[in-house]
Tab-separated table of N, CA and C in Angstrom:
chain	number	residue	atom	x	y	z
P	1	MET	N	1.311	-1.457	-0.021
P	1	MET	CA	-0.031	-0.205	0.122
P	1	MET	C	0.381	1.309	-0.057
P	2	LEU	N	0.654	2.205	-0.685
P	2	LEU	CA	1.392	3.343	-0.775
P	2	LEU	C	1.447	4.436	0.415
P	3	GLU	N	2.070	5.199	0.644
P	3	GLU	CA	2.107	6.119	2.336
P	3	GLU	C	1.333	7.182	1.742
P	4	PRO	N	0.501	8.449	2.963
P	4	PRO	CA	-0.349	8.705	2.542
P	4	PRO	C	0.357	9.860	1.562
P	5	GLN	N	1.822	10.145	2.064
P	5	GLN	CA	1.931	11.319	1.494
P	5	GLN	C	1.888	10.927	-0.223
P	6	GLU	N	2.722	10.019	-0.313
P	6	GLU	CA	2.775	9.417	-1.682
P	6	GLU	C	1.768	9.205	-2.844
P	7	ASN	N	0.438	9.340	-2.011
P	7	ASN	CA	-0.490	9.267	-3.164
P	7	ASN	C	-1.412	10.101	-2.811
P	8	GLY	N	-1.020	11.798	-2.314
P	8	GLY	CA	-1.825	12.843	-2.344
P	8	GLY	C	-2.120	13.277	-0.701
P	9	MET	N	-2.767	12.229	-0.179
P	9	MET	CA	-3.881	12.348	1.124
P	9	MET	C	-2.935	13.331	2.316
P	10	ILE	N	-3.839	13.927	2.958
P	10	ILE	CA	-3.773	14.297	4.284
P	10	ILE	C	-3.358	13.502	5.410
P	11	ASP	N	-2.039	13.541	6.055
P	11	ASP	CA	-2.253	12.611	7.181
P	11	ASP	C	-2.969	13.159	8.535
P	12	LEU	N	-3.919	12.545	8.631
P	12	LEU	CA	-5.176	12.220	10.165
P	12	LEU	C	-4.574	11.629	11.110
P	13	PRO	N	-4.974	12.489	11.841
P	13	PRO	CA	-4.128	11.755	13.629
P	13	PRO	C	-5.560	10.096	13.638
P	14	ASP	N	-4.417	9.614	14.392
P	14	ASP	CA	-5.261	8.206	14.434
P	14	ASP	C	-6.222	8.407	15.660
P	15	TYR	N	-7.343	8.523	14.985
P	15	TYR	CA	-8.485	8.598	15.893
P	15	TYR	C	-8.963	7.472	16.765
P	16	GLU	N	-8.542	6.404	16.229
P	16	GLU	CA	-9.039	4.799	16.944
P	16	GLU	C	-8.912	4.568	18.182
P	17	HIS	N	-7.855	5.163	18.296
P	17	HIS	CA	-7.222	4.721	19.904
P	17	HIS	C	-7.092	6.438	20.857
P	18	VAL	N	-8.057	7.025	20.241
P	18	VAL	CA	-8.405	8.368	21.542
P	18	VAL	C	-9.871	7.971	21.826
P	19	GLU	N	-9.468	8.370	23.447
P	19	GLU	CA	-10.714	8.018	23.851
P	19	GLU	C	-11.713	9.294	24.015
P	20	ASP	N	-12.925	8.869	23.871
P	20	ASP	CA	-14.412	9.920	23.925
P	20	ASP	C	-14.209	11.127	25.023
P	21	GLU	N	-14.649	11.499	25.118
P	21	GLU	CA	-14.958	12.694	26.458
P	21	GLU	C	-16.482	12.088	27.243
P	22	THR	N	-16.474	11.741	27.848
P	22	THR	CA	-17.273	11.423	29.309
P	22	THR	C	-18.303	12.754	29.860
P	23	PHE	N	-19.541	12.130	29.489
P	23	PHE	CA	-20.573	12.933	29.686
P	23	PHE	C	-21.132	12.668	31.119
P	24	PRO	N	-21.789	13.708	31.397
P	24	PRO	CA	-22.488	13.525	33.003
P	24	PRO	C	-23.742	12.890	32.830
P	25	PRO	N	-24.330	11.848	32.899
P	25	PRO	CA	-25.795	11.355	32.541
P	25	PRO	C	-27.045	12.592	32.754
P	26	PHE	N	-28.057	12.497	32.064
P	26	PHE	CA	-29.224	13.658	32.587
P	26	PHE	C	-29.235	13.223	33.216
P	27	PRO	N	-30.219	14.205	33.804
P	27	PRO	CA	-30.777	14.236	35.387
P	27	PRO	C	-31.896	13.948	34.992
P	28	PRO	N	-32.531	12.708	35.947
P	28	PRO	CA	-34.138	12.296	35.558
P	28	PRO	C	-35.160	13.326	35.930
P	29	PRO	N	-36.440	13.336	35.060
P	29	PRO	CA	-37.214	14.438	34.517
P	29	PRO	C	-37.803	14.583	35.548
P	30	ALA	N	-38.357	15.790	35.933
P	30	ALA	CA	-39.778	16.196	37.603
P	30	ALA	C	-40.391	15.459	37.009
P	31	SER	N	-40.766	15.312	38.012
P	31	SER	CA	-42.077	14.482	38.481
P	31	SER	C	-43.195	14.621	39.280
P	32	PRO	N	-43.930	15.027	39.699
P	32	PRO	CA	-45.133	15.676	40.769
P	32	PRO	C	-45.335	14.450	41.513
P	33	GLU	N	-44.834	13.065	41.358
P	33	GLU	CA	-45.128	12.497	42.366
P	33	GLU	C	-43.687	12.304	42.728
P	34	ARG	N	-43.288	13.146	43.146
P	34	ARG	CA	-41.365	13.220	43.894
P	34	ARG	C	-41.725	13.668	45.336
P	35	GLN	N	-41.404	13.164	46.168
P	35	GLN	CA	-41.452	13.898	47.601
P	35	GLN	C	-41.031	14.589	48.148
P	36	ASP	N	-39.142	15.100	47.146
P	36	ASP	CA	-38.726	16.067	48.124
P	36	ASP	C	-39.162	17.183	47.932
P	37	GLY	N	-40.073	17.343	46.603
P	37	GLY	CA	-40.284	19.284	46.824
P	37	GLY	C	-40.012	19.508	45.192
P	38	GLU	N	-39.426	19.488	44.661
P	38	GLU	CA	-38.597	19.142	43.556
P	38	GLU	C	-39.427	19.109	42.369
P	39	GLY	N	-39.605	20.158	41.626
P	39	GLY	CA	-39.927	19.671	40.534
P	39	GLY	C	-41.770	19.757	40.486
P	40	THR	N	-42.106	20.556	41.960
P	40	THR	CA	-43.671	20.625	41.983
P	40	THR	C	-44.193	22.117	42.000
P	41	GLU	N	-45.302	21.936	41.248
P	41	GLU	CA	-46.009	23.472	41.971
P	41	GLU	C	-46.100	23.890	43.552
P	42	PRO	N	-46.260	25.399	43.528
P	42	PRO	CA	-46.191	25.962	44.935
P	42	PRO	C	-47.490	25.126	45.528
P	43	ASP	N	-48.530	25.317	44.754
P	43	ASP	CA	-49.841	24.813	45.247
P	43	ASP	C	-49.431	23.248	45.665
P	44	GLU	N	-48.733	22.278	45.307
P	44	GLU	CA	-48.927	21.164	45.856
P	44	GLU	C	-48.020	20.823	46.838
P	45	GLU	N	-47.212	22.044	47.251
P	45	GLU	CA	-46.124	21.188	48.158
P	45	GLU	C	-46.707	20.773	49.542
P	46	SER	N	-47.918	21.857	49.789
P	46	SER	CA	-48.480	21.339	50.880
P	46	SER	C	-48.895	19.417	50.990
P	47	GLY	N	-49.165	19.245	50.060
P	47	GLY	CA	-49.011	17.849	49.935
P	47	GLY	C	-50.599	16.975	50.320
P	48	ASN	N	-51.745	17.870	50.583
P	48	ASN	CA	-52.762	18.060	50.842
P	48	ASN	C	-53.929	18.196	49.243
P	49	ALA	N	-53.185	18.770	48.872
P	49	ALA	CA	-54.137	19.280	47.431
P	49	ALA	C	-54.057	17.932	46.337
P	50	ALA	N	-55.609	17.379	46.426
P	50	ALA	CA	-55.990	16.125	45.308
P	50	ALA	C	-55.805	16.532	43.899
P	51	PRO	N	-55.241	15.809	42.925
P	51	PRO	CA	-55.837	16.005	41.719
P	51	PRO	C	-57.127	16.370	41.241
P	52	VAL	N	-56.605	17.043	40.466
P	52	VAL	CA	-58.255	17.370	39.712
P	52	VAL	C	-58.418	16.570	38.574
P	53	PRO	N	-59.538	16.499	38.282
P	53	PRO	CA	-59.797	16.046	36.926
P	53	PRO	C	-60.211	17.122	36.256
P	54	VAL	N	-59.597	16.892	34.993
P	54	VAL	CA	-60.016	17.996	33.661
P	54	VAL	C	-60.460	17.367	32.889
P	55	PRO	N	-61.972	17.922	32.407
P	55	PRO	CA	-62.985	17.925	31.702
P	55	PRO	C	-61.826	17.529	30.180
P	56	PRO	N	-62.605	16.624	28.831
P	56	PRO	CA	-62.355	16.377	28.053
P	56	PRO	C	-62.493	17.663	27.456
P	57	LYS	N	-62.149	18.295	26.708
P	57	LYS	CA	-62.655	19.680	25.685
P	57	LYS	C	-63.552	19.362	25.123
P	58	ARG	N	-64.950	19.885	24.820
P	58	ARG	CA	-66.094	19.760	23.266
P	58	ARG	C	-65.537	20.238	21.983
P	59	THR	N	-65.674	19.596	20.757
P	59	THR	CA	-65.501	19.982	20.169
P	59	THR	C	-66.596	19.919	18.830
P	60	VAL	N	-66.769	21.186	18.001
P	60	VAL	CA	-67.862	21.657	17.515
P	60	VAL	C	-67.377	21.003	16.297
P	61	LYS	N	-68.057	20.258	15.700
P	61	LYS	CA	-68.026	19.523	14.442
P	61	LYS	C	-68.942	20.475	13.346
P	62	ARG	N	-68.555	20.750	12.400
P	62	ARG	CA	-68.903	21.850	11.697
P	62	ARG	C	-69.557	20.671	10.401
P	63	ASN	N	-70.851	20.890	9.855
P	63	ASN	CA	-71.353	19.968	8.578
P	63	ASN	C	-70.549	20.721	7.129
P	64	ILE	N	-69.897	19.549	6.534
P	64	ILE	CA	-69.001	20.155	5.406
P	64	ILE	C	-70.162	19.773	4.554
P	65	PRO	N	-70.142	20.755	3.221
P	65	PRO	CA	-70.951	20.669	2.475
P	65	PRO	C	-70.352	19.669	1.456
P	66	LYS	N	-71.556	18.986	0.980
P	66	LYS	CA	-71.022	18.154	0.017
P	66	LYS	C	-72.054	18.409	-1.675
P	67	LEU	N	-70.671	18.450	-2.587
P	67	LEU	CA	-70.941	18.621	-3.732
P	67	LEU	C	-71.860	17.940	-5.024
P	68	ASP	N	-72.955	18.081	-5.159
P	68	ASP	CA	-73.549	17.209	-5.369
P	68	ASP	C	-74.686	17.706	-6.943
P	69	ALA	N	-75.529	16.868	-7.154
P	69	ALA	CA	-76.264	17.338	-8.581
P	69	ALA	C	-76.936	18.612	-8.228
P	70	GLN	N	-77.678	18.547	-7.102
P	70	GLN	CA	-78.338	20.264	-6.750
P	70	GLN	C	-77.615	21.514	-6.562
P	71	ARG	N	-76.747	21.362	-5.565
P	71	ARG	CA	-75.400	22.212	-5.583
P	71	ARG	C	-75.077	22.622	-6.839
P	72	LEU	N	-75.094	21.614	-7.669
P	72	LEU	CA	-74.194	22.314	-9.187
P	72	LEU	C	-75.420	23.214	-10.221
P	73	ILE	N	-76.348	22.250	-10.270
P	73	ILE	CA	-77.651	23.189	-11.064
P	73	ILE	C	-78.223	24.155	-10.215
P	74	SER	N	-77.970	25.083	-9.140
P	74	SER	CA	-78.293	25.513	-8.561
P	74	SER	C	-78.103	27.195	-8.860
P	75	GLU	N	-78.564	28.115	-8.386
P	75	GLU	CA	-78.078	29.602	-8.681
P	75	GLU	C	-76.467	29.472	-9.249
P	76	ARG	N	-76.095	29.523	-7.980
P	76	ARG	CA	-74.734	30.005	-8.262
P	76	ARG	C	-73.799	28.799	-8.996
P	77	GLY	N	-74.309	27.827	-9.245
P	77	GLY	CA	-73.177	26.294	-9.520
P	77	GLY	C	-73.507	26.571	-10.861
P	78	LEU	N	-73.407	25.663	-12.553
P	78	LEU	CA	-73.246	25.253	-13.635
P	78	LEU	C	-74.060	26.899	-14.591
P	79	PRO	N	-74.883	27.866	-13.956
P	79	PRO	CA	-75.982	28.751	-14.679
P	79	PRO	C	-74.858	29.838	-14.582
P	80	ALA	N	-74.269	30.043	-13.238
P	80	ALA	CA	-73.803	30.650	-12.888
P	80	ALA	C	-72.371	31.147	-13.750
P	81	LEU	N	-71.808	30.297	-14.621
P	81	LEU	CA	-70.513	30.162	-15.107
P	81	LEU	C	-71.261	31.608	-16.182
P	82	ARG	N	-72.633	31.379	-16.736
P	82	ARG	CA	-72.472	31.982	-18.056
P	82	ARG	C	-72.315	33.432	-17.824
P	83	HIS	N	-72.391	33.894	-16.654
P	83	HIS	CA	-72.486	35.428	-16.458
P	83	HIS	C	-70.478	35.685	-15.517
P	84	VAL	N	-69.917	34.774	-15.018
P	84	VAL	CA	-68.510	34.740	-15.112
P	84	VAL	C	-67.968	35.325	-15.460
P	85	PHE	N	-67.773	34.979	-17.131
P	85	PHE	CA	-66.820	35.636	-18.222
P	85	PHE	C	-67.581	36.832	-18.850
P	86	ASP	N	-68.132	37.682	-18.358
P	86	ASP	CA	-69.116	38.516	-18.846
P	86	ASP	C	-68.154	39.976	-19.347
P	87	LYS	N	-66.829	39.982	-18.191
P	87	LYS	CA	-66.393	41.270	-18.652
P	87	LYS	C	-64.565	41.295	-18.764
P	88	ALA	N	-64.642	39.645	-18.760
P	88	ALA	CA	-63.122	39.133	-18.828
P	88	ALA	C	-62.826	39.216	-20.918
P	89	LYS	N	-61.626	40.045	-21.056
P	89	LYS	CA	-61.455	40.491	-22.008
P	89	LYS	C	-60.287	39.494	-22.342
P	90	PHE	N	-60.028	38.246	-23.872
P	90	PHE	CA	-58.891	37.617	-23.341
P	90	PHE	C	-58.091	38.496	-24.746
P	91	LYS	N	-56.866	38.167	-24.152
P	91	LYS	CA	-55.577	38.982	-25.311
P	91	LYS	C	-55.510	38.266	-26.589
P	92	GLY	N	-55.809	36.840	-26.974
P	92	GLY	CA	-55.440	35.906	-27.736
P	92	GLY	C	-54.131	35.771	-28.033
P	93	LYS	N	-53.781	35.542	-29.786
P	93	LYS	CA	-52.661	34.821	-29.923
P	93	LYS	C	-51.467	35.728	-29.158
P	94	GLY	N	-50.503	35.062	-28.496
P	94	GLY	CA	-49.072	35.328	-28.326
P	94	GLY	C	-49.129	36.246	-26.368
P	95	HIS	N	-50.597	35.998	-26.381
P	95	HIS	CA	-50.578	35.856	-24.346
P	95	HIS	C	-51.504	35.016	-24.090
P	96	GLU	N	-51.323	33.495	-24.522
P	96	GLU	CA	-51.908	32.353	-23.811
P	96	GLU	C	-51.525	32.556	-22.249
P	97	ALA	N	-50.557	32.480	-21.803
P	97	ALA	CA	-50.386	32.206	-20.077
P	97	ALA	C	-51.344	33.195	-19.489
P	98	GLU	N	-51.022	34.389	-20.231
P	98	GLU	CA	-51.627	35.314	-19.454
P	98	GLU	C	-53.565	35.177	-19.229
P	99	ASP	N	-53.967	34.861	-20.642
P	99	ASP	CA	-55.390	34.629	-21.064
P	99	ASP	C	-55.600	33.132	-19.690
P	100	LEU	N	-54.649	32.362	-19.904
P	100	LEU	CA	-54.773	30.956	-18.945
P	100	LEU	C	-54.845	31.429	-17.574
P	101	LYS	N	-53.884	32.389	-17.201
P	101	LYS	CA	-54.228	32.797	-15.779
P	101	LYS	C	-55.322	33.734	-15.327
P	102	MET	N	-56.251	34.072	-16.241
P	102	MET	CA	-57.288	35.078	-15.799
P	102	MET	C	-58.625	34.163	-15.850
P	103	LEU	N	-58.088	33.300	-16.771
P	103	LEU	CA	-59.346	32.207	-16.700
P	103	LEU	C	-59.274	31.248	-15.595
P	104	ILE	N	-58.146	30.656	-14.750
P	104	ILE	CA	-58.336	29.905	-13.595
P	104	ILE	C	-58.430	30.640	-12.781
P	105	ARG	N	-58.261	31.953	-12.643
P	105	ARG	CA	-58.974	33.294	-11.361
P	105	ARG	C	-59.917	32.891	-11.674
P	106	HIS	N	-60.740	32.800	-12.689
P	106	HIS	CA	-62.266	33.304	-12.568
P	106	HIS	C	-63.011	32.077	-12.264
P	107	MET	N	-62.209	31.286	-12.660
P	107	MET	CA	-63.260	29.950	-12.204
P	107	MET	C	-62.693	29.512	-10.753
P	108	GLU	N	-61.674	30.016	-9.951
P	108	GLU	CA	-61.600	29.050	-8.447
P	108	GLU	C	-62.455	30.419	-8.122
P	109	HIS	N	-62.773	31.810	-8.341
P	109	HIS	CA	-63.636	32.317	-7.824
P	109	HIS	C	-65.216	32.241	-7.757
P	110	TRP	N	-65.407	31.058	-9.186
P	110	TRP	CA	-66.737	30.578	-9.164
P	110	TRP	C	-66.810	29.879	-8.044
P	111	ALA	N	-65.444	28.841	-8.266
P	111	ALA	CA	-65.508	27.714	-7.477
P	111	ALA	C	-65.650	28.210	-5.751
P	112	HIS	N	-65.321	28.641	-5.328
P	112	HIS	CA	-65.299	28.954	-4.157
P	112	HIS	C	-66.752	29.765	-3.671
P	113	ARG	N	-67.264	30.533	-4.796
P	113	ARG	CA	-68.681	30.756	-4.348
P	113	ARG	C	-69.512	29.611	-4.247
P	114	LEU	N	-69.609	28.779	-5.650
P	114	LEU	CA	-70.439	27.916	-5.349
P	114	LEU	C	-69.781	26.772	-4.236
P	115	PHE	N	-68.962	25.943	-3.510
P	115	PHE	CA	-68.354	25.491	-2.501
P	115	PHE	C	-66.961	25.524	-1.833
P	116	PRO	N	-67.604	26.548	-1.011
P	116	PRO	CA	-67.074	27.237	0.337
P	116	PRO	C	-66.000	25.964	0.756
């Protein structure tokens, strides 16, 4: 095998025989069951306080509207598409990207009004 200087590699120190640093172990987590007073709240230090049961939070479920045939044929559905593009003017050849952007913007506006 070639020597490190011969093949152009830098001479690196030998890390296999170096001892790692020793770090102290992590302290135990503070828990309310401890009796020495560490990690407890001020009102729990007396030891007479009973645990207060926390009622579960109530969640209100919203009704999600469904996209069905009735919604599509309603006043804001497909019949509204006729009026969405009344004021839209397409620029034509050479401006296809801008025209497509405007078309998508108007369609998104219609869709959000139909199905919020």
